[in-house]
Amino acid sequence: MLKVNEYFDGQVKSLALNNAEGQLTVGVMEAGNYEFGTSQQEEMTVVTGALEIQLPGETAFTTYTKGESFKLPAGIKFQARVNEQSAYLCRYFD
Amino acid sequence: MLKVNEYFDGQVKSLALNNAEGQLTVGVMEAGNYEFGTSQQEEMTVVTGALEIQLPGETAFTTYTKGESFKLPAGIKFQARVNEQSAYLCRYFD
């Protein structure tokens, strides 16, 4: 059964899947500002829209648009600003 | 509120969104064979995995993999074969 995950009172929802590419989620974010945490190392790719991301120790946000990816270390918190409904693919690494 | 759609007893689930790119869904399909119908013209893009698609009048399936897109006319039924959990982005046109 495909699992639906909800975060931030339903402002972010994702669908989990697993295939040859690995352990993945595809998700949608409402416009807003979020603080996410990672448990595993992750790679996020913007599917549509844009994500502005600030990693720990960074003083500015970097904007990622459709097709662009960024990596997230395990065990961090990071900031995301979203200006319109946007979708992402997240790949989790062991 | 982000809407979750379910089809085929939950074998296919999608999340609806709307942004500068248009009216969209991102979804996940379990492995399986499906017959989908369109009401509007659509463009589907494979986000991860692969979709084998047969449109009306076609005698063979065409395989689309990560990043590849195909267009669907309005008001048709089409066949999809999915060999592993796969995700797609669907864009709807007026």
Coordinates of N, CA and C in Angstrom, one line a residue:
Chain A
M1 N 0.9 -1.2 0.0 CA 0.0 0.0 0.0 C 0.9 1.2 0.0
L2 N 0.6 2.2 -0.9 CA 1.4 3.4 -0.9 C 1.1 4.3 0.3
K3 N 2.1 4.7 0.9 CA 2.0 5.5 2.2 C 2.0 7.0 1.9
V4 N 1.0 7.7 2.5 CA 0.9 9.1 2.4 C 1.4 9.7 3.7
N5 N 2.4 10.6 3.7 CA 2.9 11.2 4.9 C 2.5 12.7 4.9
E6 N 2.1 13.2 6.1 CA 1.7 14.6 6.2 C 2.6 15.3 7.2
Y7 N 3.0 16.5 7.0 CA 3.8 17.3 7.9 C 3.2 18.7 7.9
F8 N 3.5 19.4 9.0 CA 3.1 20.8 9.1 C 1.6 21.0 8.9
D9 N 0.8 20.2 9.7 CA -0.7 20.2 9.6 C -1.2 20.1 8.1
G10 N -0.5 19.2 7.4 CA -0.9 19.0 6.0 C -0.4 20.0 5.0
Q11 N 0.4 20.9 5.4 CA 1.0 21.9 4.4 C 2.0 21.2 3.5
V12 N 2.5 20.1 4.0 CA 3.5 19.3 3.2 C 3.0 17.8 3.2
K13 N 2.8 17.2 2.0 CA 2.4 15.8 1.9 C 3.3 15.1 1.0
S14 N 3.5 13.9 1.3 CA 4.4 13.1 0.4 C 3.9 11.7 0.2
L15 N 4.3 11.0 -0.8 CA 4.0 9.6 -1.1 C 5.4 8.9 -1.2
A16 N 5.4 7.8 -0.5 CA 6.7 7.0 -0.4 C 6.7 5.9 -1.5
L17 N 7.9 5.7 -2.0 CA 8.0 4.6 -3.0 C 9.4 4.1 -3.0
N18 N 9.6 2.9 -3.6 CA 10.9 2.2 -3.5 C 11.1 1.6 -4.9
N19 N 12.1 1.8 -5.6 CA 12.4 1.2 -6.9 C 13.9 1.1 -7.1
A20 N 14.3 0.9 -8.4 CA 15.7 0.7 -8.7 C 16.5 1.9 -8.3
E21 N 15.9 3.1 -8.3 CA 16.6 4.3 -7.9 C 16.9 4.4 -6.4
G22 N 16.1 3.6 -5.6 CA 16.3 3.6 -4.2 C 15.0 3.9 -3.4
Q23 N 15.2 4.3 -2.2 CA 14.1 4.7 -1.3 C 13.8 6.1 -1.5
L24 N 12.5 6.4 -1.9 CA 12.2 7.8 -2.4 C 10.9 8.2 -1.8
T25 N 10.7 9.6 -1.8 CA 9.3 10.1 -1.7 C 9.2 11.2 -2.7
V26 N 7.9 11.3 -3.2 CA 7.6 12.5 -4.0 C 6.6 13.3 -3.1
G27 N 6.8 14.6 -3.1 CA 5.9 15.4 -2.2 C 5.6 16.7 -2.8
V28 N 4.6 17.4 -2.1 CA 4.2 18.7 -2.5 C 4.2 19.6 -1.2
M29 N 4.7 20.8 -1.4 CA 4.7 21.8 -0.3 C 3.8 23.0 -0.7
E30 N 2.9 23.4 0.2 CA 2.2 24.7 0.1 C 3.3 25.8 0.2
A31 N 3.0 27.0 -0.3 CA 3.8 28.1 -0.1 C 3.9 28.3 1.4
G32 N 5.2 28.6 1.9 CA 5.4 28.8 3.3 C 6.8 28.7 3.6
N33 N 7.1 28.9 4.9 CA 8.5 28.7 5.4 C 8.5 27.5 6.3
Y34 N 9.5 26.7 6.2 CA 9.5 25.4 6.9 C 10.9 25.1 7.5
E35 N 11.0 24.5 8.6 CA 12.2 23.9 9.1 C 12.1 22.4 9.1
F36 N 12.9 21.8 8.2 CA 12.9 20.3 8.1 C 14.1 19.7 8.8
G37 N 14.0 18.5 9.2 CA 15.2 17.7 9.8 C 15.4 16.5 8.9
T38 N 16.6 16.1 8.9 CA 17.0 14.8 8.2 C 17.4 13.8 9.2
S39 N 17.1 12.5 8.9 CA 17.7 11.5 9.7 C 18.7 10.8 8.9
Q40 N 18.4 10.5 7.6 CA 19.4 9.9 6.7 C 20.0 11.0 5.8
Q41 N 21.0 10.7 5.1 CA 21.5 11.6 4.0 C 20.4 11.6 2.9
E42 N 20.1 12.7 2.4 CA 19.1 12.8 1.3 C 19.5 13.6 0.2
E43 N 18.9 13.4 -1.0 CA 19.1 14.2 -2.1 C 17.7 14.7 -2.6
M44 N 17.5 16.0 -2.7 CA 16.2 16.5 -3.1 C 16.3 17.1 -4.5
T45 N 15.3 16.8 -5.3 CA 15.2 17.4 -6.7 C 13.9 18.1 -6.8
V46 N 13.9 19.3 -7.4 CA 12.7 20.0 -7.6 C 12.0 19.4 -8.8
V47 N 10.7 19.0 -8.7 CA 9.9 18.5 -9.8 C 9.2 19.6 -10.5
T48 N 8.6 20.5 -9.7 CA 8.0 21.7 -10.3 C 8.0 22.8 -9.2
G49 N 8.0 24.0 -9.6 CA 8.1 25.1 -8.7 C 9.5 25.4 -8.3
A50 N 9.7 25.9 -7.1 CA 11.1 26.2 -6.6 C 11.2 26.1 -5.1
L51 N 12.3 25.8 -4.6 CA 12.6 25.7 -3.2 C 13.8 26.6 -2.9
E52 N 13.7 27.4 -1.9 CA 14.8 28.2 -1.4 C 15.3 27.6 -0.2
I53 N 16.6 27.2 -0.2 CA 17.1 26.3 0.9 C 18.3 27.0 1.6
Q54 N 18.3 26.9 2.9 CA 19.4 27.4 3.7 C 19.9 26.2 4.6
L55 N 21.1 25.8 4.4 CA 21.7 24.7 5.2 C 22.4 25.3 6.4
P56 N 22.6 24.5 7.4 CA 23.3 24.9 8.6 C 24.6 25.6 8.3
G57 N 24.9 26.8 8.9 CA 26.1 27.5 8.6 C 26.1 28.4 7.4
E58 N 25.1 28.3 6.6 CA 24.9 29.2 5.4 C 24.2 30.5 5.9
T59 N 24.7 31.6 5.3 CA 24.1 32.9 5.7 C 23.0 33.3 4.7
A60 N 22.9 32.6 3.6 CA 21.9 33.0 2.6 C 21.1 31.8 2.1
F61 N 20.0 32.0 1.5 CA 19.2 30.9 0.8 C 19.7 30.7 -0.6
T62 N 19.7 29.5 -1.1 CA 20.0 29.2 -2.5 C 18.7 28.7 -3.1
T63 N 18.3 29.2 -4.3 CA 17.1 28.8 -4.9 C 17.3 27.7 -5.9
Y64 N 16.5 26.7 -5.8 CA 16.6 25.5 -6.7 C 15.3 25.5 -7.5
T65 N 15.4 25.3 -8.8 CA 14.2 25.3 -9.6 C 14.0 23.9 -10.3
K66 N 13.0 23.8 -11.1 CA 12.6 22.5 -11.7 C 13.9 21.8 -12.3
G67 N 14.1 20.6 -11.8 CA 15.2 19.7 -12.3 C 16.4 19.9 -11.5
E68 N 16.5 20.9 -10.7 CA 17.8 21.1 -9.9 C 17.7 20.3 -8.6
S69 N 18.9 19.8 -8.1 CA 19.0 19.0 -7.0 C 20.0 19.6 -5.9
F70 N 19.8 19.1 -4.7 CA 20.8 19.5 -3.7 C 20.8 18.3 -2.7
K71 N 22.0 18.2 -2.0 CA 22.2 17.1 -1.1 C 22.0 17.6 0.4
L72 N 21.6 16.8 1.2 CA 21.4 17.1 2.6 C 22.1 16.0 3.5
P73 N 23.0 16.5 4.4 CA 23.6 15.5 5.3 C 22.6 14.9 6.2
A74 N 22.9 13.8 6.8 CA 22.1 13.2 7.9 C 22.2 14.1 9.2
G75 N 21.1 14.1 9.9 CA 21.1 14.7 11.2 C 21.2 16.2 11.3
I76 N 20.7 16.9 10.3 CA 20.7 18.3 10.3 C 19.3 18.9 10.3
K77 N 19.1 20.1 10.6 CA 17.9 20.9 10.4 C 18.2 21.9 9.3
F78 N 17.3 22.1 8.4 CA 17.5 23.1 7.4 C 16.2 23.9 7.1
Q79 N 16.4 25.1 6.5 CA 15.3 26.0 6.3 C 14.9 25.9 4.8
A80 N 13.6 26.0 4.6 CA 13.1 26.0 3.2 C 12.0 27.1 3.1
R81 N 12.2 27.9 2.1 CA 11.1 29.0 1.8 C 10.5 28.6 0.4
V82 N 9.2 28.6 0.4 CA 8.5 28.2 -0.8 C 7.5 29.2 -1.2
N83 N 7.6 29.8 -2.4 CA 6.7 30.9 -2.8 C 5.5 30.5 -3.6
E84 N 5.4 29.3 -4.0 CA 4.2 28.8 -4.7 C 4.2 27.3 -4.5
Q85 N 3.1 26.6 -4.7 CA 3.0 25.2 -4.5 C 4.1 24.5 -5.4
S86 N 4.9 23.7 -4.7 CA 6.0 23.1 -5.4 C 6.1 21.6 -5.1
A87 N 6.7 20.8 -6.0 CA 6.8 19.4 -5.8 C 8.3 19.0 -5.9
Y88 N 8.6 18.0 -5.1 CA 10.0 17.5 -5.0 C 10.0 16.0 -5.1
L89 N 11.2 15.5 -5.5 CA 11.5 14.1 -5.3 C 12.7 14.0 -4.3
C90 N 12.5 13.2 -3.3 CA 13.6 13.0 -2.3 C 14.1 11.6 -2.3
R91 N 15.4 11.5 -2.4 CA 16.0 10.2 -2.4 C 16.8 10.0 -1.1
Y92 N 16.6 8.9 -0.4 CA 17.2 8.6 0.9 C 18.3 7.6 0.8
F93 N 19.4 7.9 1.5 CA 20.6 7.1 1.4 C 20.8 6.4 2.8
D94 N 21.3 5.2 2.7 CA 21.6 4.5 4.0 C 22.8 5.1 4.7
Chain B
M1 N -5.7 23.4 1.3 CA -5.3 22.0 1.7 C -4.9 21.2 0.5
L2 N -3.8 20.6 0.6 CA -3.3 19.7 -0.5 C -4.2 18.5 -0.6
K3 N -4.7 18.2 -1.8 CA -5.6 17.1 -2.0 C -4.9 15.8 -2.4
V4 N -5.3 14.7 -1.8 CA -4.7 13.4 -2.1 C -5.8 12.7 -2.9
N5 N -5.5 12.2 -4.1 CA -6.4 11.4 -4.9 C -5.9 10.0 -4.9
E6 N -6.9 9.1 -4.9 CA -6.6 7.6 -4.9 C -7.4 7.0 -6.0
Y7 N -6.7 6.1 -6.7 CA -7.3 5.3 -7.8 C -7.0 3.9 -7.7
F8 N -7.8 3.0 -8.3 CA -7.5 1.6 -8.3 C -7.2 1.0 -6.9
D9 N -8.2 1.3 -6.0 CA -8.0 0.8 -4.6 C -6.7 1.2 -4.0
G10 N -6.3 2.4 -4.3 CA -5.0 2.9 -3.7 C -3.8 2.5 -4.3
Q11 N -3.9 1.8 -5.5 CA -2.6 1.3 -6.2 C -2.0 2.6 -6.9
V12 N -2.8 3.6 -7.1 CA -2.2 4.8 -7.7 C -2.7 6.0 -6.8
K13 N -1.8 6.8 -6.3 CA -2.2 8.0 -5.5 C -1.5 9.2 -6.0
S14 N -2.1 10.3 -5.9 CA -1.5 11.6 -6.4 C -1.9 12.7 -5.5
L15 N -1.0 13.8 -5.6 CA -1.2 15.0 -4.9 C -1.4 16.1 -5.9
A16 N -2.4 16.9 -5.7 CA -2.7 18.0 -6.7 C -2.0 19.3 -6.3
L17 N -1.6 20.0 -7.2 CA -1.0 21.4 -7.0 C -1.2 22.3 -8.2
N18 N -1.0 23.5 -7.9 CA -1.2 24.5 -9.0 C -0.2 25.6 -8.8
N19 N 0.6 25.9 -9.8 CA 1.6 26.9 -9.7 C 1.8 27.6 -11.1
A20 N 2.9 28.3 -11.3 CA 3.2 29.0 -12.5 C 3.2 28.0 -13.7
E21 N 3.5 26.8 -13.5 CA 3.6 25.8 -14.6 C 2.2 25.3 -15.0
G22 N 1.2 25.5 -14.1 CA -0.2 25.2 -14.4 C -0.8 24.3 -13.4
Q23 N -1.8 23.6 -13.8 CA -2.6 22.7 -13.0 C -1.9 21.3 -13.1
L24 N -1.5 20.8 -11.9 CA -0.6 19.6 -11.9 C -1.0 18.6 -10.9
T25 N -0.6 17.4 -11.1 CA -0.5 16.4 -10.0 C 0.8 15.7 -10.1
V26 N 1.3 15.3 -8.9 CA 2.4 14.3 -8.8 C 1.8 13.1 -8.2
G27 N 2.2 11.9 -8.8 CA 1.6 10.7 -8.3 C 2.6 9.6 -8.3
V28 N 2.1 8.5 -7.7 CA 2.9 7.3 -7.6 C 2.0 6.1 -8.0
M29 N 2.6 5.2 -8.8 CA 1.9 4.0 -9.2 C 2.6 2.8 -8.7
E30 N 1.8 1.8 -8.1 CA 2.4 0.5 -7.8 C 2.6 -0.2 -9.1
A31 N 3.5 -1.2 -9.1 CA 3.6 -2.1 -10.3 C 2.2 -2.6 -10.6
G32 N 1.9 -2.7 -11.9 CA 0.6 -3.2 -12.3 C 0.3 -2.7 -13.7
N33 N -0.9 -3.2 -14.2 CA -1.4 -2.8 -15.5 C -2.7 -1.9 -15.2
Y34 N -2.8 -0.8 -15.9 CA -3.9 0.1 -15.6 C -4.5 0.6 -16.9
E35 N -5.8 0.9 -16.9 CA -6.4 1.7 -18.0 C -6.8 3.0 -17.4
F36 N -6.3 4.1 -17.9 CA -6.6 5.4 -17.4 C -7.5 6.1 -18.5
G37 N -8.3 7.1 -18.0 CA -9.0 7.9 -19.0 C -8.6 9.4 -18.7
T38 N -8.7 10.2 -19.8 CA -8.4 11.6 -19.7 C -9.7 12.4 -19.9
S39 N -9.8 13.5 -19.2 CA -10.9 14.4 -19.5 C -10.3 15.6 -20.2
Q40 N -9.2 16.1 -19.7 CA -8.5 17.2 -20.4 C -7.3 16.7 -21.1
Q41 N -6.8 17.5 -22.0 CA -5.4 17.2 -22.6 C -4.4 17.2 -21.4
E42 N -3.5 16.3 -21.4 CA -2.5 16.1 -20.4 C -1.1 15.9 -20.9
E43 N -0.1 16.3 -20.2 CA 1.2 15.9 -20.5 C 1.8 15.2 -19.2
M44 N 2.3 14.0 -19.4 CA 2.8 13.2 -18.2 C 4.3 13.1 -18.4
T45 N 5.1 13.3 -17.3 CA 6.5 13.2 -17.3 C 6.9 12.2 -16.2
V46 N 7.8 11.3 -16.5 CA 8.2 10.3 -15.5 C 9.2 10.9 -14.6
V47 N 8.9 10.9 -13.3 CA 9.8 11.4 -12.3 C 10.8 10.4 -11.8
T48 N 10.4 9.2 -11.6 CA 11.3 8.1 -11.3 C 10.6 6.8 -11.7
G49 N 11.4 5.8 -12.1 CA 10.9 4.5 -12.6 C 10.6 4.6 -14.1
A50 N 9.6 3.9 -14.5 CA 9.2 3.9 -16.0 C 7.8 3.6 -16.2
L51 N 7.2 4.1 -17.2 CA 5.8 3.8 -17.6 C 5.8 3.3 -19.0
E52 N 5.1 2.2 -19.3 CA 4.9 1.7 -20.6 C 3.5 2.1 -21.0
I53 N 3.4 2.8 -22.1 CA 2.1 3.5 -22.5 C 1.7 3.0 -23.8
Q54 N 0.4 2.7 -23.9 CA -0.2 2.4 -25.2 C -1.4 3.3 -25.4
L55 N -1.3 4.2 -26.5 CA -2.4 5.1 -26.7 C -3.4 4.4 -27.7
P56 N -4.7 4.9 -27.8 CA -5.6 4.3 -28.7 C -5.1 4.3 -30.2
G57 N -5.3 3.2 -30.8 CA -4.8 3.0 -32.2 C -3.4 2.5 -32.3
E58 N -2.7 2.5 -31.2 CA -1.3 2.0 -31.2 C -1.3 0.5 -31.0
T59 N -0.4 -0.2 -31.6 CA -0.3 -1.7 -31.5 C 0.7 -2.1 -30.5
A60 N 1.6 -1.2 -30.1 CA 2.7 -1.6 -29.2 C 2.7 -0.5 -28.0
F61 N 3.4 -0.9 -27.0 CA 3.7 0.0 -25.8 C 5.0 0.7 -26.1
T62 N 5.0 2.0 -25.7 CA 6.2 2.8 -25.7 C 6.7 3.0 -24.3
T63 N 8.0 2.8 -24.0 CA 8.5 2.9 -22.6 C 9.0 4.3 -22.4
Y64 N 8.6 5.0 -21.4 CA 9.1 6.3 -21.0 C 9.8 6.1 -19.6
T65 N 11.0 6.7 -19.5 CA 11.8 6.6 -18.3 C 12.0 8.0 -17.7
K66 N 12.7 8.0 -16.6 CA 12.9 9.2 -15.8 C 13.2 10.4 -16.7
G67 N 12.4 11.5 -16.6 CA 12.6 12.7 -17.3 C 11.9 12.8 -18.7
E68 N 11.4 11.6 -19.1 CA 10.7 11.6 -20.5 C 9.2 11.9 -20.3
S69 N 8.7 12.6 -21.3 CA 7.3 13.0 -21.3 C 6.5 12.5 -22.5
F70 N 5.2 12.4 -22.3 CA 4.3 12.1 -23.4 C 3.0 12.9 -23.3
K71 N 2.4 13.1 -24.4 CA 1.1 13.9 -24.4 C -0.1 13.0 -24.5
L72 N -1.2 13.4 -23.9 CA -2.4 12.6 -24.0 C -3.5 13.5 -24.4
P73 N -4.2 13.1 -25.5 CA -5.4 14.0 -25.9 C -6.5 13.9 -24.8
A74 N -7.4 14.8 -24.9 CA -8.6 14.7 -24.0 C -9.5 13.6 -24.5
G75 N -10.2 13.0 -23.5 CA -11.3 12.1 -23.8 C -10.9 10.8 -24.3
I76 N -9.7 10.3 -24.0 CA -9.3 9.0 -24.4 C -9.1 8.1 -23.2
K77 N -9.1 6.8 -23.5 CA -8.6 5.8 -22.6 C -7.3 5.3 -23.1
F78 N -6.3 5.0 -22.2 CA -5.0 4.5 -22.6 C -4.5 3.5 -21.6
Q79 N -3.6 2.6 -22.0 CA -3.1 1.6 -21.2 C -1.7 1.9 -20.6
A80 N -1.5 1.6 -19.4 CA -0.2 1.8 -18.8 C 0.3 0.5 -18.1
R81 N 1.5 0.1 -18.4 CA 2.1 -1.0 -17.7 C 3.3 -0.5 -16.9
V82 N 3.3 -0.9 -15.6 CA 4.3 -0.4 -14.7 C 5.0 -1.6 -14.0
N83 N 6.3 -1.7 -14.1 CA 7.0 -2.8 -13.6 C 7.7 -2.7 -12.3
E84 N 7.7 -1.4 -11.8 CA 8.2 -1.1 -10.4 C 7.5 0.1 -10.0
Q85 N 7.5 0.4 -8.7 CA 6.9 1.6 -8.2 C 7.5 2.8 -8.9
S86 N 6.6 3.7 -9.5 CA 7.1 4.8 -10.4 C 6.3 6.0 -10.0
A87 N 6.9 7.2 -10.2 CA 6.3 8.4 -10.0 C 6.2 9.3 -11.2
Y88 N 5.2 10.1 -11.3 CA 5.0 10.9 -12.5 C 4.6 12.3 -12.1
L89 N 4.8 13.3 -13.0 CA 4.2 14.6 -12.9 C 3.2 14.7 -14.1
C90 N 2.0 15.1 -13.8 CA 1.0 15.3 -14.8 C 0.5 16.7 -14.9
R91 N 0.6 17.3 -16.1 CA 0.1 18.7 -16.3 C -1.1 18.6 -17.1
Y92 N -2.1 19.4 -16.7 CA -3.4 19.4 -17.3 C -3.6 20.7 -18.1
F93 N -4.2 20.6 -19.3 CA -4.4 21.8 -20.1 C -5.9 22.0 -20.3
D94 N -6.3 23.3 -20.4 CA -7.7 23.6 -20.6 C -8.2 23.2 -22.0

